[in-house]
Structure formats: C-alpha cells, structure tokens
Tab-separated table of C-alpha atoms in Angstrom:
chain	number	residue	atom	x	y	z
E	212	MET	CA	49.170	-129.434	-234.112
E	213	LEU	CA	47.729	-126.199	-235.439
E	214	ILE	CA	50.425	-126.060	-238.092
E	215	MET	CA	49.631	-129.604	-239.211
E	216	ASP	CA	45.887	-128.783	-239.430
E	217	LEU	CA	46.403	-125.825	-241.783
E	218	PRO	CA	46.886	-127.840	-245.013
E	219	SER	CA	43.665	-129.769	-244.383
E	220	GLN	CA	41.719	-126.499	-243.935
E	221	GLU	CA	43.019	-124.886	-247.146
E	222	PRO	CA	40.802	-126.897	-249.587
E	223	LEU	CA	37.769	-126.032	-247.425
E	224	ARG	CA	38.626	-122.325	-247.587
E	225	ARG	CA	39.050	-122.471	-251.374
E	226	ALA	CA	35.746	-124.310	-251.804
E	227	SER	CA	33.969	-121.764	-249.610
E	228	ALA	CA	35.457	-118.873	-251.583
E	229	PHE	CA	34.417	-120.521	-254.848
E	230	ILE	CA	30.827	-121.041	-253.653
E	231	VAL	CA	30.593	-117.442	-252.435
E	232	GLY	CA	31.930	-116.242	-255.796
E	233	VAL	CA	29.393	-118.302	-257.728
E	234	VAL	CA	26.502	-117.013	-255.599
E	235	VAL	CA	27.579	-113.358	-255.810
E	236	GLY	CA	28.305	-113.626	-259.535
E	237	SER	CA	24.946	-115.280	-260.220
E	238	LEU	CA	23.087	-112.577	-258.299
E	239	PHE	CA	25.005	-109.862	-260.167
E	240	CYS	CA	24.251	-111.420	-263.573
E	241	PHE	CA	20.587	-111.890	-262.634
E	242	CYS	CA	20.242	-108.223	-261.645
E	243	CYS	CA	21.990	-107.055	-264.834
E	244	LEU	CA	19.794	-109.211	-267.051
E	245	LYS	CA	16.595	-108.063	-265.289
E	246	TRP	CA	17.664	-104.427	-265.792
E	247	LEU	CA	18.578	-104.961	-269.439
E	248	ASP	CA	15.411	-106.965	-270.109
E	249	ALA	CA	13.342	-104.095	-268.702
E	250	ASP	CA	15.081	-101.658	-271.058
E	251	THR	CA	14.605	-104.015	-273.993
E	252	PHE	CA	10.884	-104.307	-273.182
E	253	GLN	CA	10.517	-100.526	-273.116
E	254	ILE	CA	12.234	-100.250	-276.510
E	255	ALA	CA	9.915	-102.888	-277.972
E	256	LYS	CA	6.906	-101.060	-276.521
E	257	MET	CA	8.000	-97.805	-278.192
E	258	GLU	CA	8.686	-99.560	-281.502
E	259	LYS	CA	5.053	-100.714	-281.717
E	260	GLN	CA	3.955	-97.076	-282.052
E	261	PHE	CA	5.209	-96.814	-285.610
E	262	VAL	CA	4.785	-100.314	-287.054
E	263	PHE	CA	2.128	-100.091	-289.742
E	264	PRO	CA	1.032	-102.442	-292.567
E	265	VAL	CA	2.747	-101.792	-295.862
E	266	ASN	CA	-0.597	-101.544	-297.703
E	267	SER	CA	-2.023	-99.041	-295.185
E	268	GLY	CA	-5.543	-100.091	-296.190
E	269	LEU	CA	-5.215	-98.709	-299.717
E	270	LEU	CA	-4.560	-102.017	-301.450
E	271	PRO	CA	-5.861	-105.518	-300.814
E	272	SER	CA	-3.398	-107.744	-298.996
E	273	LEU	CA	-1.778	-110.296	-301.271
E	274	PRO	CA	-2.424	-114.014	-300.577
E	275	LEU	CA	1.138	-114.973	-299.686
E	276	GLU	CA	0.531	-117.668	-297.078
E	277	GLY	CA	1.499	-121.247	-297.820
E	278	ALA	CA	3.712	-122.907	-300.413
E	279	LEU	CA	4.919	-120.780	-303.314
E	280	PRO	CA	4.647	-121.745	-306.981
E	281	GLU	CA	7.927	-122.624	-308.685
E	282	THR	CA	7.681	-119.502	-310.856
E	283	ALA	CA	7.955	-117.366	-307.730
E	284	LEU	CA	11.000	-119.277	-306.498
E	285	SER	CA	12.964	-119.228	-309.769
E	286	ASP	CA	15.041	-116.330	-311.064
E	287	HIS	CA	13.086	-114.160	-313.471
E	288	ASN	CA	14.481	-113.649	-317.020
E	289	MET	CA	18.098	-114.335	-315.999
E	290	SER	CA	18.871	-115.528	-319.538
E	291	GLU	CA	17.923	-112.205	-321.129
E	292	ILE	CA	20.655	-109.976	-322.527
E	293	ALA	CA	20.320	-107.459	-319.690
E	294	HIS	CA	21.375	-110.163	-317.220
E	295	VAL	CA	24.150	-111.882	-319.170
E	296	GLU	CA	27.277	-111.940	-316.977
E	297	SER	CA	25.727	-109.214	-314.810
E	298	THR	CA	26.704	-111.001	-311.586
E	299	MET	CA	30.335	-111.626	-312.552
E	300	VAL	CA	31.825	-109.329	-309.910
E	301	ALA	CA	29.327	-110.362	-307.213
E	302	ASP	CA	30.012	-114.047	-307.871
E	303	ALA	CA	33.762	-113.500	-307.606
E	304	ILE	CA	33.442	-111.643	-304.294
E	305	ALA	CA	31.111	-114.327	-302.912
E	306	LYS	CA	33.912	-116.887	-303.258
E	307	ASP	CA	36.234	-114.843	-301.051
E	308	VAL	CA	33.755	-113.210	-298.643
E	309	ARG	CA	31.801	-116.174	-297.287
E	310	VAL	CA	28.676	-115.106	-295.402
E	311	PHE	CA	26.478	-117.428	-293.351
E	312	CYS	CA	23.017	-115.956	-292.733
E	313	TRP	CA	20.694	-117.052	-289.977
E	314	VAL	CA	17.151	-115.735	-289.679
E	315	LEU	CA	15.273	-115.528	-286.389
E	316	THR	CA	11.720	-116.836	-286.846
E	317	GLY	CA	8.966	-118.789	-285.120
E	318	MET	CA	6.773	-121.697	-286.115
E	319	ALA	CA	3.797	-119.380	-286.704
E	320	ASN	CA	5.859	-117.473	-289.284
E	321	HIS	CA	7.279	-120.381	-291.285
E	322	LYS	CA	4.656	-120.168	-294.043
E	323	THR	CA	3.735	-116.501	-293.724
E	324	ARG	CA	7.178	-114.854	-293.556
E	325	ALA	CA	10.162	-117.204	-293.559
E	326	VAL	CA	9.274	-118.895	-296.855
E	327	HIS	CA	9.390	-115.501	-298.602
E	328	VAL	CA	12.770	-114.656	-297.098
E	329	LYS	CA	14.079	-117.947	-298.487
E	330	ALA	CA	12.532	-117.243	-301.911
E	331	THR	CA	14.171	-113.804	-302.190
E	332	TRP	CA	17.395	-112.521	-300.647
E	333	LEU	CA	18.488	-115.491	-298.492
E	334	LYS	CA	19.632	-117.573	-301.485
E	335	ARG	CA	22.513	-115.122	-302.059
E	336	CYS	CA	24.218	-116.074	-298.789
E	337	ASN	CA	26.925	-118.753	-298.918
E	338	GLY	CA	24.973	-120.724	-296.336
E	339	PHE	CA	21.889	-120.154	-294.205
E	340	MET	CA	19.513	-121.475	-291.565
E	341	PHE	CA	16.349	-120.378	-289.766
E	342	GLY	CA	16.472	-120.367	-285.979
E	343	SER	CA	13.040	-121.460	-284.736
E	344	SER	CA	11.230	-123.448	-282.070
E	345	MET	CA	10.204	-126.139	-284.552
E	346	LYS	CA	12.257	-128.112	-287.072
E	347	ASP	CA	11.277	-127.684	-290.731
E	348	GLU	CA	13.590	-129.416	-293.209
E	349	SER	CA	11.910	-127.921	-296.283
E	350	LEU	CA	12.612	-124.449	-294.929
E	351	GLY	CA	15.986	-125.140	-293.343
E	352	ALA	CA	14.656	-124.329	-289.865
E	353	VAL	CA	16.415	-125.661	-286.767
E	354	ASP	CA	14.598	-126.328	-283.503
E	355	LEU	CA	16.647	-124.411	-280.945
E	356	GLY	CA	14.706	-125.829	-278.005
E	357	VAL	CA	13.605	-122.381	-276.813
E	358	PRO	CA	9.958	-121.279	-276.275
E	359	GLU	CA	8.340	-118.657	-278.521
E	360	GLY	CA	8.021	-115.007	-277.485
E	361	ARG	CA	10.024	-111.817	-277.057
E	362	PRO	CA	11.133	-112.689	-273.490
E	363	PHE	CA	13.086	-115.619	-274.956
E	364	LEU	CA	14.920	-113.739	-277.739
E	365	TRP	CA	18.159	-113.724	-275.744
E	366	ARG	CA	18.103	-117.475	-275.215
E	367	LYS	CA	17.083	-118.182	-278.812
E	368	THR	CA	19.883	-116.002	-280.189
E	369	VAL	CA	22.503	-117.541	-277.905
E	370	LYS	CA	21.384	-121.047	-278.874
E	371	ALA	CA	21.440	-120.134	-282.583
E	372	PHE	CA	24.986	-118.775	-282.448
E	373	SER	CA	26.115	-121.770	-280.409
E	374	HIS	CA	24.594	-124.100	-283.013
E	375	ILE	CA	26.297	-122.204	-285.854
E	376	TYR	CA	29.716	-121.939	-284.212
E	377	GLU	CA	29.768	-125.636	-283.354
E	378	ARG	CA	28.991	-126.656	-286.940
E	379	HIS	CA	30.002	-123.870	-289.323
E	380	LEU	CA	32.688	-121.683	-287.731
E	381	ASN	CA	35.491	-122.861	-290.015
E	382	ASP	CA	33.399	-122.878	-293.197
E	383	TYR	CA	32.479	-119.178	-293.295
E	384	ASP	CA	34.085	-115.798	-292.615
E	385	TRP	CA	31.066	-113.777	-291.482
E	386	PHE	CA	27.814	-114.518	-289.659
E	387	LEU	CA	24.740	-112.357	-290.323
E	388	LYS	CA	21.711	-112.366	-288.036
E	389	ALA	CA	18.403	-111.054	-289.433
E	390	ASP	CA	14.684	-111.250	-288.655
E	391	ASP	CA	12.008	-112.830	-290.836
E	392	ASP	CA	10.853	-109.335	-291.850
E	393	THR	CA	14.340	-108.097	-292.762
E	394	TYR	CA	15.403	-107.649	-296.388
E	395	VAL	CA	19.149	-107.804	-297.071
E	396	ILE	CA	21.111	-106.882	-300.203
E	397	VAL	CA	23.834	-109.457	-299.626
E	398	GLU	CA	26.128	-108.148	-302.395
E	399	ASN	CA	26.296	-104.755	-300.659
E	400	LEU	CA	27.059	-106.463	-297.359
E	401	ARG	CA	30.041	-108.145	-298.988
E	402	LEU	CA	31.185	-104.766	-300.353
E	403	LEU	CA	31.326	-103.461	-296.778
E	404	LEU	CA	33.047	-106.593	-295.493
E	405	LEU	CA	35.806	-106.329	-298.110
E	406	SER	CA	37.356	-103.645	-295.890
E	407	TYR	CA	37.449	-105.827	-292.781
E	408	ASN	CA	39.449	-108.834	-291.641
E	409	PRO	CA	37.253	-111.755	-290.503
E	410	ASN	CA	40.037	-112.852	-288.157
E	411	SER	CA	39.628	-109.583	-286.230
E	412	SER	CA	36.771	-108.966	-283.794
E	413	VAL	CA	34.198	-107.091	-285.908
E	414	TYR	CA	30.564	-106.232	-285.086
E	415	LEU	CA	28.595	-104.261	-287.734
E	416	GLY	CA	25.000	-103.093	-288.127
E	417	SER	CA	22.646	-100.184	-287.477
E	418	ASN	CA	24.370	-98.292	-284.674
E	419	LEU	CA	22.089	-97.379	-281.774
E	420	ARG	CA	22.894	-95.921	-278.378
E	421	HIS	CA	20.795	-96.441	-275.263
E	422	PRO	CA	20.387	-93.401	-272.929
E	423	ASN	CA	22.667	-95.238	-270.490
E	424	HIS	CA	25.394	-94.813	-273.191
E	425	GLN	CA	25.373	-98.512	-274.089
E	426	LYS	CA	26.100	-98.941	-277.815
E	427	TYR	CA	24.459	-101.795	-279.688
E	428	MET	CA	23.081	-102.799	-283.093
E	429	SER	CA	19.430	-102.994	-284.080
E	430	GLY	CA	18.503	-106.672	-284.244
E	431	GLY	CA	15.785	-106.090	-286.843
E	432	ALA	CA	18.079	-104.263	-289.245
E	433	GLY	CA	20.462	-107.199	-289.032
E	434	TYR	CA	23.993	-107.319	-287.692
E	435	VAL	CA	27.079	-109.208	-288.748
E	436	LEU	CA	29.848	-110.755	-286.667
E	437	SER	CA	33.263	-111.789	-287.854
E	438	ARG	CA	34.481	-115.337	-287.436
E	439	ASN	CA	36.573	-114.139	-284.494
E	440	ALA	CA	33.679	-112.506	-282.602
E	441	GLU	CA	32.414	-115.695	-280.976
E	442	VAL	CA	29.694	-114.370	-278.688
E	443	GLY	CA	25.964	-114.117	-278.990
E	444	PRO	CA	22.929	-112.368	-277.289
E	445	GLU	CA	20.258	-110.181	-278.939
E	446	ASP	CA	20.175	-106.417	-279.627
E	447	MET	CA	21.270	-104.437	-276.580
E	448	LEU	CA	22.126	-107.601	-274.667
E	449	MET	CA	24.331	-108.569	-277.607
E	450	GLY	CA	26.034	-105.177	-277.461
E	451	LYS	CA	26.632	-105.518	-273.728
E	452	ALA	CA	28.009	-109.038	-274.035
E	453	LEU	CA	30.314	-108.089	-276.897
E	454	GLU	CA	31.541	-105.004	-275.047
E	455	PHE	CA	32.488	-107.191	-272.078
E	456	ALA	CA	34.423	-109.331	-274.567
E	457	GLY	CA	36.240	-106.231	-275.866
E	458	ILE	CA	34.325	-106.130	-279.169
E	459	ARG	CA	32.850	-102.707	-279.935
E	460	PRO	CA	30.444	-101.742	-282.751
E	461	SER	CA	32.272	-100.766	-285.943
E	462	ASP	CA	31.306	-97.940	-288.291
E	463	SER	CA	29.280	-99.037	-291.331
E	464	LEU	CA	28.717	-95.573	-292.863
E	465	ASP	CA	29.773	-95.030	-296.460
E	466	VAL	CA	32.278	-92.395	-297.574
E	467	TYR	CA	29.473	-89.791	-297.709
E	468	GLY	CA	28.436	-90.456	-294.117
E	469	ARG	CA	25.238	-92.291	-295.091
E	470	PRO	CA	23.993	-95.358	-293.181
E	471	ARG	CA	23.640	-98.797	-294.761
E	472	PHE	CA	21.661	-100.778	-292.169
E	473	PHE	CA	18.119	-99.505	-291.485
E	474	PRO	CA	15.760	-100.378	-288.601
E	475	LEU	CA	12.699	-99.269	-290.625
E	476	SER	CA	11.105	-100.141	-293.963
E	477	PRO	CA	12.359	-98.432	-297.159
E	478	GLN	CA	9.091	-96.563	-297.759
E	479	PHE	CA	9.476	-94.902	-294.360
E	480	GLN	CA	13.214	-94.238	-294.618
E	481	LEU	CA	12.865	-92.677	-298.091
E	482	HIS	CA	9.795	-90.526	-297.464
E	483	PRO	CA	10.577	-86.764	-297.744
E	484	ARG	CA	8.270	-85.798	-294.877
E	485	PRO	CA	9.673	-84.336	-291.636
E	486	PRO	CA	10.395	-86.776	-288.792
E	487	ASP	CA	7.292	-88.313	-287.201
E	488	LYS	CA	6.891	-87.519	-283.499
E	489	LYS	CA	6.031	-91.163	-282.896
E	490	LEU	CA	9.604	-91.989	-283.850
E	491	SER	CA	11.164	-89.834	-281.155
E	492	TRP	CA	12.605	-93.002	-279.598
E	493	LEU	CA	14.504	-93.812	-282.795
E	494	TYR	CA	15.949	-90.313	-283.124
E	495	THR	CA	16.999	-90.578	-279.483
E	496	PHE	CA	18.592	-93.992	-279.887
E	497	SER	CA	20.208	-93.552	-283.316
E	498	GLN	CA	23.920	-92.856	-283.071
E	499	TYR	CA	23.888	-90.880	-286.342
E	500	PRO	CA	21.536	-88.098	-287.556
E	501	MET	CA	18.551	-89.423	-289.519
E	502	ARG	CA	17.803	-87.645	-292.784
E	503	PRO	CA	14.445	-87.835	-294.612
E	504	GLY	CA	14.175	-88.387	-298.362
E	505	LEU	CA	16.631	-89.896	-300.817
E	506	ASN	CA	19.632	-88.656	-298.826
E	507	CYS	CA	18.649	-90.979	-295.981
E	508	CYS	CA	20.443	-93.953	-297.391
E	509	SER	CA	23.631	-95.115	-299.033
E	510	ASP	CA	23.445	-96.076	-302.712
E	511	PHE	CA	24.836	-99.397	-301.499
E	512	ALA	CA	22.327	-99.902	-298.663
E	513	ILE	CA	22.491	-103.305	-296.988
E	514	SER	CA	19.283	-103.955	-295.050
E	515	PHE	CA	15.789	-102.746	-294.174
E	516	HIS	CA	13.493	-103.902	-291.377
E	517	TYR	CA	9.695	-104.278	-291.178
E	518	VAL	CA	9.526	-105.444	-294.791
E	519	GLU	CA	6.275	-107.273	-295.513
E	520	PRO	CA	6.414	-110.355	-297.787
E	521	ASP	CA	4.796	-108.618	-300.764
E	522	LEU	CA	7.340	-105.802	-300.560
E	523	MET	CA	10.179	-108.350	-300.606
E	524	TYR	CA	9.182	-109.359	-304.137
E	525	VAL	CA	8.891	-105.703	-305.169
E	526	LEU	CA	12.434	-105.097	-303.915
E	527	GLU	CA	13.663	-108.219	-305.737
E	528	TYR	CA	12.360	-106.840	-309.026
E	529	PHE	CA	13.543	-103.261	-308.511
E	530	ILE	CA	17.033	-104.258	-307.352
E	531	TYR	CA	17.849	-107.260	-309.527
E	532	HIS	CA	15.710	-106.943	-312.665
E	533	LEU	CA	14.555	-103.400	-313.434
E	534	ARG	CA	17.081	-101.638	-315.711
E	535	PRO	CA	17.146	-97.989	-316.836
E	536	PHE	CA	18.600	-98.248	-320.340
E	537	GLY	CA	21.862	-96.382	-320.844
E	538	VAL	CA	22.569	-95.930	-317.140
E	539	LEU	CA	25.605	-97.751	-315.728
E	540	LEU	CA	24.623	-99.202	-312.372
E	541	VAL	CA	27.979	-100.586	-311.233
E	542	PRO	CA	31.468	-99.064	-311.174
E	543	PHE	CA	32.738	-101.745	-313.548
E	544	ASN	CA	32.500	-102.354	-317.260
E	545	ARG	CA	31.473	-105.998	-317.293
E	546	LEU	CA	32.598	-106.472	-320.897
E	547	SER	CA	36.145	-105.476	-319.960
E	548	LEU	CA	36.040	-107.980	-317.070
E	549	LYS	CA	34.952	-110.924	-319.205
E	550	ASN	CA	38.452	-112.356	-319.552
E	551	THR	CA	39.817	-110.932	-316.295
E	552	SER	CA	41.253	-113.280	-313.672
E	553	HIS	CA	39.609	-113.767	-310.291
E	554	ILE	CA	42.566	-112.104	-308.567
E	555	GLU	CA	42.251	-109.006	-310.751
E	556	VAL	CA	38.487	-108.779	-310.233
E	557	MET	CA	39.031	-108.923	-306.470
E	558	ARG	CA	41.735	-106.267	-306.699
E	559	ILE	CA	39.370	-103.913	-308.535
E	560	ALA	CA	36.520	-104.632	-306.106
E	561	SER	CA	38.757	-104.125	-303.061
E	562	SER	CA	40.023	-100.848	-304.496
E	563	PHE	CA	36.463	-99.578	-304.870
E	564	ALA	CA	35.600	-100.777	-301.353
E	565	ALA	CA	38.622	-98.964	-299.917
E	566	THR	CA	37.317	-95.729	-301.453
E	567	PHE	CA	33.636	-96.189	-300.656
E	568	ASN	CA	33.819	-97.658	-297.153
E	569	LYS	CA	34.417	-94.982	-294.541
E	570	ALA	CA	35.895	-97.200	-291.824
E	571	LYS	CA	38.562	-99.801	-292.510
E	572	ILE	CA	40.387	-102.361	-290.379
C-alpha cells in the first residue's frame, strides 16, 4: 500500500520544492536589489556634489526650450568645399557597423533636452529611440509604462532593452544607451566597434569599479552592448546582471591608454587644474587613472556626460565644421579614396582600428 502511494506523493513533493525555491529565490533577489539600490543612491548623492551649470553664472542662459527653427536642425554649410566627400569613410563604416541608439529621458525633458540630442549627434546613429514615460511621435519617444524618477531607472532601462530586442535585434549590430545630457561622437564609437564581433558578448563604456569590486559602466557616459549581449539593467545593476550572464566589461582604452567614454563634461575633463576634492568618489570608482588637461582623453573620444544643450551645438560646430587649414584631421587622404571600393575602404579603416584600439576580440 505504501509502495503504491509513493507515485501519487511525488508530484506534491516536486510542487512543494518548486514553491520553496521560488520563495527563497524571490527573497534573495529582493535583498540583492535593495542592497544595490542603496549603493546606487549613494553614488547619485555623491555625483550631485560636482554637477554645475555650464555657464557658471558668467553668461546668460540661452533660450533653448521648445521647438527648434529649421536652420538649427539642418546641416550647416555641408555643400562647401571643406565638406565635400568629407564623410566618405564614416558613411562606408556606418553601412557595416550598424548602431541603434536609445536615449533615456523623461516627459519633462522632451523639449528642454531630448530635442537637442535629436538635433545634434543622434542623427548619426543607424536607428534611434527615446525611452520615456510619455509617447511623443515627433521626438521618437516611446512610453515604456514606467513612472518617472531615479528609483525607477532599473525598470525603465529593462523595459527599453526589452522593447528594442523585440523589434530591432536583427536589424542592428550594436545597441548604445545614453542619457539626454550625453553627447556622443558616433563615428568614433564605430571605430572602436570595428575591433569587436557583434555576435560575441561585448559590453563597452566608461569602466568604473564599486568598492565591493563590482565592475560596471557609467550610465551617463553611455555604454554599448553587442547584439549577443541580450540583457538590460542600469549602471551598476546592469554590470551585476551582465556578470551573472557571463558578460564582463571590455577595455575601451586606445593604444596610448587613454579613455574614450567620459562620465563628466568636456570642460571639466580637459581642465589642467589638479583633481577637485569633491570628485574623490570618481577617482575612487574609476578603474583607470584620471589625468587632467589635454592628456585626459583619446583623440578619438566617444562620449561626454553632463553636456548642457547649448554646449551640444558648440561641440557640433567644433567637431564637424571648424577646420584648421592645412592640418589633416583623419588618417586617410579622401582624394585617393574617391574611386576606392567599399571593401577597400573598410579594409583600410579596419587596419587603422586594429592599430589604434588597444583591446580586440
């Protein structure tokens, strides 16, 4: 009789074990998230010590709220001789290194920040969207169904990546996350990505290390995931989730050991003054030594954080329009490339990337 009862008790035992596992696992995850959220809050609290307005009270703030005039949204003097065929190499690489960019924003920032991101660097991505809590078709903003506020960054980021992977995973090779006060030089991002395989698990950005030895990327400086790295939370939570999935941060330094993703604005990164004591948290968290002055940054820098809207237009002009006559700005002679095939252009670009990029996969 006992022997005949055993089979009927087995499903009950399995169900009980499953329920116990779910309860224990849920409690474990809850405790981990509460601990990580506390750390994330402390980091955010320390960051506020050094955030300052770009004008610093010396200049009047520019009226950049609301819709932009068409002249601001169009490319300046692209038909002039200095610009003729100047994007030939960048255009060729963009066909092979397809980057989808998504920008974390909120409904309060649509007209004050996000619109200026769209008017400047975002148009150089192969595809893009804004992850928000309100739909805005004119902006390209998606309502992720998550409340506003820092406590919900994890959920908003997870929902954004889920939205992207469900709709765009097979159309792009790389997925960049940035904030609405991040400025990205997309062409330099593609230069870095030339040395990596999108079908491998790759996670790149501004390398930080928490005192508990957890490695992660600064969310504000932007980070990029390969097509194969299909996971999603924010900043340190992102790093923890990816580490559990066996995906570790990759090295984005150039051949001279200089960083390319920056968690601060360019005017701070480039200033020759000694390190500010208020930034002790950043020097503690940064995985690599921070250097003041022009040696702070790679000549092919990729991103800067805490960039105000007016500075975005300054960077647009300095990077894409200002030309010192007689100085060659790229390692290619564009005239010699005029009749060169796409395959040959990519070979030359990949050869340069192999030399300039420190880490390769």
